Amino acid sequence: MSTFFHQAGTAMECLSIPITLHKESVLDHEGREVHRCGFKIGGGIDQDFRKSPQNYSDNGIYVTEVQENSPAAKAGLRMNDKILQCNGYDLTMCTHKKAVDYIKKYPVLNMLVARKGVTHS
Amino acid sequence: MYDNMTTYMLSDSPESGSGSNHQIGGGNSSSNAPSLIGSPRSTPVFGNNGHALKTNGGLMMNGSSSGAKEMGGHQMWNNVGHPQQQQMQSPVAQPPLPPPHHHRNNVIVDDREENQSLRSDHSNSMAGGLSSSNRAHSRSSRHQHQHSNRPLASTQSGKSTSSGHHRSHRSARAGQHRDHPISSSPMQTSAVLGDRSNNQHQEVIEVQILPQDDGWGDNATALTGNTSVASGSMDDVSRLGGGDGGRGGGGDGGPNDPAWSSNAMGQFQSQGGHLGWNFKCQRYLGSITAAVLAVLAVMTPVAMVLLPRMQIVPLRSEQLRCPAECEGLLITLTVKLVLLVLGSWAVFWRPTRATMPRIFFLRTLVLLLVFVTTFAYCLFYGVRVVEQQDQLDYKAIVTFALSLVDALLFVHYAAVLLLEIRQMPPRYYLHVIRSPDGISRGYPIGAISIQRAAVWLLDKYYTEFPIYNPFLERLPPRRSRSKLAHSSSFKFYDLDAQNNHGSLNPGNARGVLSTTSSSTTARRNNSSHNERFYEEHEYERRLKKRRARLVTSAEEAFTHIRRLQAEPGPAVPMDPYEAAQAIFPSMARPLQKYLRITRQQPRHTVESILQHLAICLSHDLSARAFVEKFLAASPVMQNDKEKCPIQTWSLVCDVLLSRGIEDGTVFQLRQGDVSLLCRISNLPHFNITEEIIEPKSNKFVLRLSSETSV
């Protein structure tokens, strides 16, 4: 429960789902080759969770959309998952931009994800 | 004036130009040019060899220059009557003689000067531009006459000594003059003394009788009927008239349609006060012609039908029988005639808006069509009736008349199209700039001729442009500026410009002064733009203050007046004019001050203000509505002084005025101080393309900035 009501910076202990995501290389609209994960994230300590349309309850990084047949979907990522950790980087206490940077950094993501109803009741 | 001299020259009309023509005095008897006298230079007679000749007279220059070193007098002599002749002779100028020779000659002939009552006006013509020969001629050059072709007597009778000197000079140089025919002016005679072959010491004593001009120093530069510079004269007014005579009249059935007949306007009748019979004639001639033609055209079918009935055309009674179809045709004829008259009245019957200088092409075309149609039908009618009287049938006559009416109806239709509809869709953009104050406007305009465009524009001008206030050209100066003004501006007298017009136009004078003084101050004073800025700023402030005071006092004044039924207590009933008079004094002073600062006093008299106030009171207008008349300075028609029946404008254009306007046409309308410069440019052709937006792509998703796609 406190997983989804986490105050950034405080200590927390919770169960999490490990997800390994292999990005795929695609050409973006300009023709450059990018690694695509196929999901969208929202949140961050610089954002206001009260304004989120998905009614998130804290300032963590949440997955707001997972595209079909994307590496994220194949890896098991689901919408409204909260990403706790990515490749060792702590995403519970970082800004939105930082989270994006961390996620885009490596072609393979080893994430720890918390999911309502799964990792906690 | 030098012209006045009577110079006596003994010589006869010219013979071959032997060198020693001693020309003294002279001047064309024929020409009596008003002269501006060149400044006589009073250098000594002798020993002035180094003095350069300054020549002013062009013709004389040519003629005299041929003479090189020779005495100006010679050329002068030739110049007197025949400048061209002079110029032809210039190529055969004699070579200059060495100076000592001249001197010697001078000395020799000096003695003779007393013997001859010769005057010299050689100098003037001599002045020819040759510097080399100028030494000897220097004296002559001084007295050169600038503006007349003839050599002038450089001295009057009183100055015989100097003229004598001149004579001596000339006689000295007489020797060098060869092949120089003496001009054949009847007023000049020359006597050749001495041996012709010997050029050295010949002297020709020339006597010339110059017409005395007793207006010495009083010359007028223009002959007018004016008695003073600032007045006009009847001569000017009599210059009215001319022009192209009345061109065709109005449209098809329209008696009084835009009869833009030719115009003959002088420039000084801006309000039409002096327009004479000529103008009235031309103003109405066009419309009267059109009216007459239209009436004739309408009457013709009627006449065609009636003539047989009235037995003017003798027909037998069985021919005159009119069965049912014939009656039907008669009814149709009547109806169509009525429609024709109604249509013509509706579209073309109106007072002429303008009198134009050139032929109104389209209208003339329409009238021509009408005339030709009517005439052709009449002709055929006459021929048929005369030739085939026996075989005629009334129904045929009625049918014939009906076809004429049909034709006339179609001509009327064409007239409406040509005269009214053609110019309606806009094709050009007309940009107008008013000259003294720089107000400009732009209008879309259709395809019409230049003169009609000018008329159309004047309509717009009178209803849309703000009033031109000539007194506002210079902002009312502050008192503190007067010191500045004295230091930074200087008086500027421009004689030539004012003498160009027959009468002094104060607007023009001010224009000249203001442009020159402003340009000079701009040049002289680098901060003049600063002055102008602050001046305008100050002026605006004061204007706003006074306007505020005016409005408040007007509102206060209006509260004193109540309608009769609304006023409960004892009251003196007054009619609106008296009520106006009653409340006017309380706002008179702020109103007067406001009018003064905006320089509008000449436009509003007390009487007109009271009338206006009375109207406002009787219609229950508010104080602000009353004051509007003084605050708002537009349009031009609001100025009561402009509401006169005839306004004269003169139209200036490079192109023939009856041509249509084109891209790049520029024309100008002038009236007194005000001038409107108009430029035409094409309106662009619009390329409208269709852009299709699919409705499916018209969907929206919510994209929050807090989401990022990775």
PDB file of C-alpha atoms in Angstrom, chain B residues 233-424:
ATOM      1  CA  SER B 233      -9.027  90.675 -63.988  1.00  0.00           C
ATOM      2  CA  MET B 234     -11.712  90.380 -66.528  1.00  0.00           C
ATOM      3  CA  ASP B 235      -9.203  89.206 -69.086  1.00  0.00           C
ATOM      4  CA  ASP B 236      -8.792  86.068 -67.171  1.00  0.00           C
ATOM      5  CA  VAL B 237     -12.454  85.521 -66.921  1.00  0.00           C
ATOM      6  CA  SER B 238     -12.875  86.020 -70.601  1.00  0.00           C
ATOM      7  CA  ARG B 239     -10.558  83.162 -71.179  1.00  0.00           C
ATOM      8  CA  LEU B 240     -13.437  80.903 -70.419  1.00  0.00           C
ATOM      9  CA  GLY B 241     -15.001  79.087 -73.192  1.00  0.00           C
ATOM     10  CA  GLY B 242     -13.568  76.847 -75.777  1.00  0.00           C
ATOM     11  CA  GLY B 243     -13.525  73.219 -74.976  1.00  0.00           C
ATOM     12  CA  ASP B 244     -15.129  70.636 -77.077  1.00  0.00           C
ATOM     13  CA  GLY B 245     -18.654  71.782 -77.285  1.00  0.00           C
ATOM     14  CA  GLY B 246     -21.437  69.601 -76.049  1.00  0.00           C
ATOM     15  CA  ARG B 247     -20.925  65.990 -76.787  1.00  0.00           C
ATOM     16  CA  GLY B 248     -23.802  63.687 -76.999  1.00  0.00           C
ATOM     17  CA  GLY B 249     -26.368  63.729 -74.333  1.00  0.00           C
ATOM     18  CA  GLY B 250     -27.440  61.141 -71.866  1.00  0.00           C
ATOM     19  CA  GLY B 251     -28.321  57.551 -72.233  1.00  0.00           C
ATOM     20  CA  ASP B 252     -30.964  56.047 -74.314  1.00  0.00           C
ATOM     21  CA  GLY B 253     -34.138  57.277 -72.934  1.00  0.00           C
ATOM     22  CA  GLY B 254     -32.615  59.504 -70.353  1.00  0.00           C
ATOM     23  CA  PRO B 255     -32.966  63.160 -70.854  1.00  0.00           C
ATOM     24  CA  ASN B 256     -30.971  64.262 -67.929  1.00  0.00           C
ATOM     25  CA  ASP B 257     -28.658  61.422 -67.423  1.00  0.00           C
ATOM     26  CA  PRO B 258     -25.025  62.021 -66.605  1.00  0.00           C
ATOM     27  CA  ALA B 259     -24.556  64.743 -69.113  1.00  0.00           C
ATOM     28  CA  TRP B 260     -20.889  65.040 -68.825  1.00  0.00           C
ATOM     29  CA  SER B 261     -20.522  67.404 -71.638  1.00  0.00           C
ATOM     30  CA  SER B 262     -17.395  69.278 -72.291  1.00  0.00           C
ATOM     31  CA  ASN B 263     -16.117  71.799 -69.916  1.00  0.00           C
ATOM     32  CA  ALA B 264     -14.272  75.037 -70.139  1.00  0.00           C
ATOM     33  CA  MET B 265     -13.086  75.995 -66.760  1.00  0.00           C
ATOM     34  CA  GLY B 266     -10.654  78.601 -65.711  1.00  0.00           C
ATOM     35  CA  GLN B 267      -8.743  77.802 -62.666  1.00  0.00           C
ATOM     36  CA  PHE B 268      -9.794  80.601 -60.487  1.00  0.00           C
ATOM     37  CA  GLN B 269     -13.415  79.906 -60.265  1.00  0.00           C
ATOM     38  CA  SER B 270     -13.268  77.340 -57.599  1.00  0.00           C
ATOM     39  CA  GLN B 271     -16.749  78.044 -56.411  1.00  0.00           C
ATOM     40  CA  GLY B 272     -18.304  78.567 -59.773  1.00  0.00           C
ATOM     41  CA  GLY B 273     -19.147  82.128 -59.176  1.00  0.00           C
ATOM     42  CA  HIS B 274     -17.749  83.396 -62.404  1.00  0.00           C
ATOM     43  CA  LEU B 275     -18.938  80.680 -64.678  1.00  0.00           C
ATOM     44  CA  GLY B 276     -20.389  82.226 -67.703  1.00  0.00           C
ATOM     45  CA  TRP B 277     -22.828  81.268 -70.357  1.00  0.00           C
ATOM     46  CA  ASN B 278     -20.332  79.006 -71.912  1.00  0.00           C
ATOM     47  CA  PHE B 279     -20.323  76.721 -68.971  1.00  0.00           C
ATOM     48  CA  LYS B 280     -24.039  76.676 -68.581  1.00  0.00           C
ATOM     49  CA  CYS B 281     -24.385  75.928 -72.241  1.00  0.00           C
ATOM     50  CA  GLN B 282     -22.048  73.025 -72.108  1.00  0.00           C
ATOM     51  CA  ARG B 283     -23.424  71.738 -68.917  1.00  0.00           C
ATOM     52  CA  TYR B 284     -26.918  71.346 -70.240  1.00  0.00           C
ATOM     53  CA  LEU B 285     -26.254  70.820 -73.881  1.00  0.00           C
ATOM     54  CA  GLY B 286     -25.424  67.197 -73.467  1.00  0.00           C
ATOM     55  CA  SER B 287     -28.451  66.302 -71.491  1.00  0.00           C
ATOM     56  CA  ILE B 288     -30.741  68.288 -73.677  1.00  0.00           C
ATOM     57  CA  THR B 289     -29.445  66.532 -76.730  1.00  0.00           C
ATOM     58  CA  ALA B 290     -29.991  63.211 -75.090  1.00  0.00           C
ATOM     59  CA  ALA B 291     -33.459  64.164 -74.045  1.00  0.00           C
ATOM     60  CA  VAL B 292     -34.415  65.275 -77.488  1.00  0.00           C
ATOM     61  CA  LEU B 293     -33.058  62.156 -79.055  1.00  0.00           C
ATOM     62  CA  ALA B 294     -34.826  59.972 -76.566  1.00  0.00           C
ATOM     63  CA  VAL B 295     -38.133  61.663 -77.082  1.00  0.00           C
ATOM     64  CA  LEU B 296     -37.790  61.340 -80.793  1.00  0.00           C
ATOM     65  CA  ALA B 297     -36.978  57.712 -80.479  1.00  0.00           C
ATOM     66  CA  VAL B 298     -40.003  57.081 -78.347  1.00  0.00           C
ATOM     67  CA  MET B 299     -42.302  59.061 -80.518  1.00  0.00           C
ATOM     68  CA  THR B 300     -41.298  57.368 -83.721  1.00  0.00           C
ATOM     69  CA  PRO B 301     -43.179  54.128 -83.295  1.00  0.00           C
ATOM     70  CA  VAL B 302     -46.192  56.012 -82.140  1.00  0.00           C
ATOM     71  CA  ALA B 303     -45.983  58.184 -85.177  1.00  0.00           C
ATOM     72  CA  MET B 304     -45.547  55.200 -87.420  1.00  0.00           C
ATOM     73  CA  VAL B 305     -48.723  53.706 -86.129  1.00  0.00           C
ATOM     74  CA  LEU B 306     -50.718  56.860 -86.063  1.00  0.00           C
ATOM     75  CA  LEU B 307     -49.848  58.324 -89.381  1.00  0.00           C
ATOM     76  CA  PRO B 308     -51.981  55.945 -91.406  1.00  0.00           C
ATOM     77  CA  ARG B 309     -54.855  56.414 -89.043  1.00  0.00           C
ATOM     78  CA  MET B 310     -54.748  60.097 -89.384  1.00  0.00           C
ATOM     79  CA  GLN B 311     -54.778  59.801 -93.131  1.00  0.00           C
ATOM     80  CA  ILE B 312     -51.514  61.574 -93.495  1.00  0.00           C
ATOM     81  CA  VAL B 313     -50.497  58.450 -95.248  1.00  0.00           C
ATOM     82  CA  PRO B 314     -53.414  57.829 -97.501  1.00  0.00           C
ATOM     83  CA  LEU B 315     -54.552  54.293 -97.141  1.00  0.00           C
ATOM     84  CA  ARG B 316     -57.754  52.729 -98.101  1.00  0.00           C
ATOM     85  CA  SER B 317     -60.099  51.826 -95.391  1.00  0.00           C
ATOM     86  CA  GLU B 318     -59.776  48.114 -95.932  1.00  0.00           C
ATOM     87  CA  GLN B 319     -56.110  48.418 -95.444  1.00  0.00           C
ATOM     88  CA  LEU B 320     -56.722  50.032 -92.152  1.00  0.00           C
ATOM     89  CA  ARG B 321     -58.669  47.194 -90.804  1.00  0.00           C
ATOM     90  CA  CYS B 322     -57.217  45.864 -87.657  1.00  0.00           C
ATOM     91  CA  PRO B 323     -58.112  42.284 -86.781  1.00  0.00           C
ATOM     92  CA  ALA B 324     -57.496  40.643 -83.509  1.00  0.00           C
ATOM     93  CA  GLU B 325     -53.818  39.930 -83.929  1.00  0.00           C
ATOM     94  CA  CYS B 326     -53.238  43.440 -85.004  1.00  0.00           C
ATOM     95  CA  GLU B 327     -54.933  44.693 -81.892  1.00  0.00           C
ATOM     96  CA  GLY B 328     -52.850  42.360 -79.833  1.00  0.00           C
ATOM     97  CA  LEU B 329     -49.817  43.801 -81.426  1.00  0.00           C
ATOM     98  CA  LEU B 330     -50.973  47.284 -80.667  1.00  0.00           C
ATOM     99  CA  ILE B 331     -51.387  46.441 -77.044  1.00  0.00           C
ATOM    100  CA  THR B 332     -47.943  44.895 -76.937  1.00  0.00           C
ATOM    101  CA  LEU B 333     -46.591  47.992 -78.550  1.00  0.00           C
ATOM    102  CA  THR B 334     -48.121  50.183 -75.924  1.00  0.00           C
ATOM    103  CA  VAL B 335     -46.919  48.066 -73.064  1.00  0.00           C
ATOM    104  CA  LYS B 336     -43.432  47.935 -74.374  1.00  0.00           C
ATOM    105  CA  LEU B 337     -43.339  51.643 -74.928  1.00  0.00           C
ATOM    106  CA  VAL B 338     -44.455  52.236 -71.407  1.00  0.00           C
ATOM    107  CA  LEU B 339     -41.785  49.909 -70.115  1.00  0.00           C
ATOM    108  CA  LEU B 340     -39.190  51.635 -72.184  1.00  0.00           C
ATOM    109  CA  VAL B 341     -40.127  55.023 -70.901  1.00  0.00           C
ATOM    110  CA  LEU B 342     -40.288  53.774 -67.360  1.00  0.00           C
ATOM    111  CA  GLY B 343     -36.933  52.105 -67.594  1.00  0.00           C
ATOM    112  CA  SER B 344     -35.301  55.121 -69.066  1.00  0.00           C
ATOM    113  CA  TRP B 345     -36.766  57.356 -66.461  1.00  0.00           C
ATOM    114  CA  ALA B 346     -35.682  55.061 -63.672  1.00  0.00           C
ATOM    115  CA  VAL B 347     -32.098  54.740 -64.719  1.00  0.00           C
ATOM    116  CA  PHE B 348     -31.219  57.767 -66.713  1.00  0.00           C
ATOM    117  CA  TRP B 349     -33.376  60.612 -65.519  1.00  0.00           C
ATOM    118  CA  ARG B 350     -31.257  62.434 -63.030  1.00  0.00           C
ATOM    119  CA  PRO B 351     -29.457  65.731 -62.781  1.00  0.00           C
ATOM    120  CA  THR B 352     -26.061  65.698 -64.380  1.00  0.00           C
ATOM    121  CA  ARG B 353     -23.382  65.110 -61.843  1.00  0.00           C
ATOM    122  CA  ALA B 354     -20.459  66.551 -63.669  1.00  0.00           C
ATOM    123  CA  THR B 355     -19.309  68.470 -66.671  1.00  0.00           C
ATOM    124  CA  MET B 356     -16.284  66.750 -68.096  1.00  0.00           C
ATOM    125  CA  PRO B 357     -13.633  68.085 -70.393  1.00  0.00           C
ATOM    126  CA  ARG B 358     -13.560  65.303 -72.918  1.00  0.00           C
ATOM    127  CA  ILE B 359     -16.086  63.366 -74.840  1.00  0.00           C
ATOM    128  CA  PHE B 360     -17.972  60.801 -72.834  1.00  0.00           C
ATOM    129  CA  PHE B 361     -17.390  57.962 -75.141  1.00  0.00           C
ATOM    130  CA  LEU B 362     -19.842  55.372 -73.975  1.00  0.00           C
ATOM    131  CA  ARG B 363     -22.727  57.700 -73.753  1.00  0.00           C
ATOM    132  CA  THR B 364     -22.049  58.997 -77.178  1.00  0.00           C
ATOM    133  CA  LEU B 365     -21.961  55.472 -78.447  1.00  0.00           C
ATOM    134  CA  VAL B 366     -25.333  54.736 -76.963  1.00  0.00           C
ATOM    135  CA  LEU B 367     -26.868  57.852 -78.385  1.00  0.00           C
ATOM    136  CA  LEU B 368     -25.447  57.015 -81.721  1.00  0.00           C
ATOM    137  CA  LEU B 369     -27.042  53.612 -81.576  1.00  0.00           C
ATOM    138  CA  VAL B 370     -30.361  55.110 -80.736  1.00  0.00           C
ATOM    139  CA  PHE B 371     -30.116  57.557 -83.520  1.00  0.00           C
ATOM    140  CA  VAL B 372     -29.035  55.026 -86.064  1.00  0.00           C
ATOM    141  CA  THR B 373     -31.779  52.634 -85.125  1.00  0.00           C
ATOM    142  CA  THR B 374     -34.465  55.201 -85.251  1.00  0.00           C
ATOM    143  CA  PHE B 375     -33.205  56.670 -88.437  1.00  0.00           C
ATOM    144  CA  ALA B 376     -32.943  53.349 -90.183  1.00  0.00           C
ATOM    145  CA  TYR B 377     -36.443  52.406 -89.215  1.00  0.00           C
ATOM    146  CA  CYS B 378     -37.796  55.736 -90.279  1.00  0.00           C
ATOM    147  CA  LEU B 379     -36.045  55.441 -93.546  1.00  0.00           C
ATOM    148  CA  PHE B 380     -37.451  52.039 -94.271  1.00  0.00           C
ATOM    149  CA  TYR B 381     -40.836  53.146 -93.152  1.00  0.00           C
ATOM    150  CA  GLY B 382     -40.793  56.085 -95.434  1.00  0.00           C
ATOM    151  CA  VAL B 383     -39.606  54.071 -98.368  1.00  0.00           C
ATOM    152  CA  ARG B 384     -42.182  51.388 -97.899  1.00  0.00           C
ATOM    153  CA  VAL B 385     -45.015  53.723 -97.331  1.00  0.00           C
ATOM    154  CA  VAL B 386     -44.161  55.843-100.259  1.00  0.00           C
ATOM    155  CA  GLU B 387     -43.471  53.036-102.652  1.00  0.00           C
ATOM    156  CA  GLN B 388     -45.926  50.390-101.773  1.00  0.00           C
ATOM    157  CA  GLN B 389     -48.882  52.207-100.577  1.00  0.00           C
ATOM    158  CA  ASP B 390     -51.275  49.880-102.212  1.00  0.00           C
ATOM    159  CA  GLN B 391     -49.953  46.714-100.822  1.00  0.00           C
ATOM    160  CA  LEU B 392     -49.579  47.963 -97.353  1.00  0.00           C
ATOM    161  CA  ASP B 393     -51.394  46.362 -94.579  1.00  0.00           C
ATOM    162  CA  TYR B 394     -51.955  47.937 -91.225  1.00  0.00           C
ATOM    163  CA  LYS B 395     -50.800  44.893 -89.460  1.00  0.00           C
ATOM    164  CA  ALA B 396     -47.483  45.159 -91.207  1.00  0.00           C
ATOM    165  CA  ILE B 397     -47.117  48.702 -90.078  1.00  0.00           C
ATOM    166  CA  VAL B 398     -47.879  47.785 -86.529  1.00  0.00           C
ATOM    167  CA  THR B 399     -45.453  44.919 -86.658  1.00  0.00           C
ATOM    168  CA  PHE B 400     -42.838  47.244 -87.990  1.00  0.00           C
ATOM    169  CA  ALA B 401     -43.373  49.723 -85.215  1.00  0.00           C
ATOM    170  CA  LEU B 402     -43.261  46.934 -82.711  1.00  0.00           C
ATOM    171  CA  SER B 403     -39.923  45.736 -83.969  1.00  0.00           C
ATOM    172  CA  LEU B 404     -38.593  49.256 -83.591  1.00  0.00           C
ATOM    173  CA  VAL B 405     -39.702  49.311 -80.008  1.00  0.00           C
ATOM    174  CA  ASP B 406     -38.044  45.972 -79.441  1.00  0.00           C
ATOM    175  CA  ALA B 407     -34.836  47.286 -80.883  1.00  0.00           C
ATOM    176  CA  LEU B 408     -35.050  50.328 -78.674  1.00  0.00           C
ATOM    177  CA  LEU B 409     -35.606  48.190 -75.654  1.00  0.00           C
ATOM    178  CA  PHE B 410     -32.498  46.248 -76.421  1.00  0.00           C
ATOM    179  CA  VAL B 411     -30.537  49.411 -76.935  1.00  0.00           C
ATOM    180  CA  HIS B 412     -31.778  50.531 -73.560  1.00  0.00           C
ATOM    181  CA  TYR B 413     -30.584  47.311 -72.084  1.00  0.00           C
ATOM    182  CA  ALA B 414     -27.191  47.799 -73.679  1.00  0.00           C
ATOM    183  CA  ALA B 415     -27.096  51.352 -72.385  1.00  0.00           C
ATOM    184  CA  VAL B 416     -27.757  50.233 -68.857  1.00  0.00           C
ATOM    185  CA  LEU B 417     -25.017  47.677 -69.136  1.00  0.00           C
ATOM    186  CA  LEU B 418     -22.497  50.022 -70.630  1.00  0.00           C
ATOM    187  CA  LEU B 419     -23.143  53.014 -68.507  1.00  0.00           C
ATOM    188  CA  GLU B 420     -23.990  51.517 -65.183  1.00  0.00           C
ATOM    189  CA  ILE B 421     -23.094  47.910 -64.809  1.00  0.00           C
ATOM    190  CA  ARG B 422     -19.758  47.823 -66.514  1.00  0.00           C
ATOM    191  CA  GLN B 423     -18.008  49.890 -63.898  1.00  0.00           C
ATOM    192  CA  MET B 424     -19.413  48.166 -60.885  1.00  0.00           C
TER     193      MET B 424
END
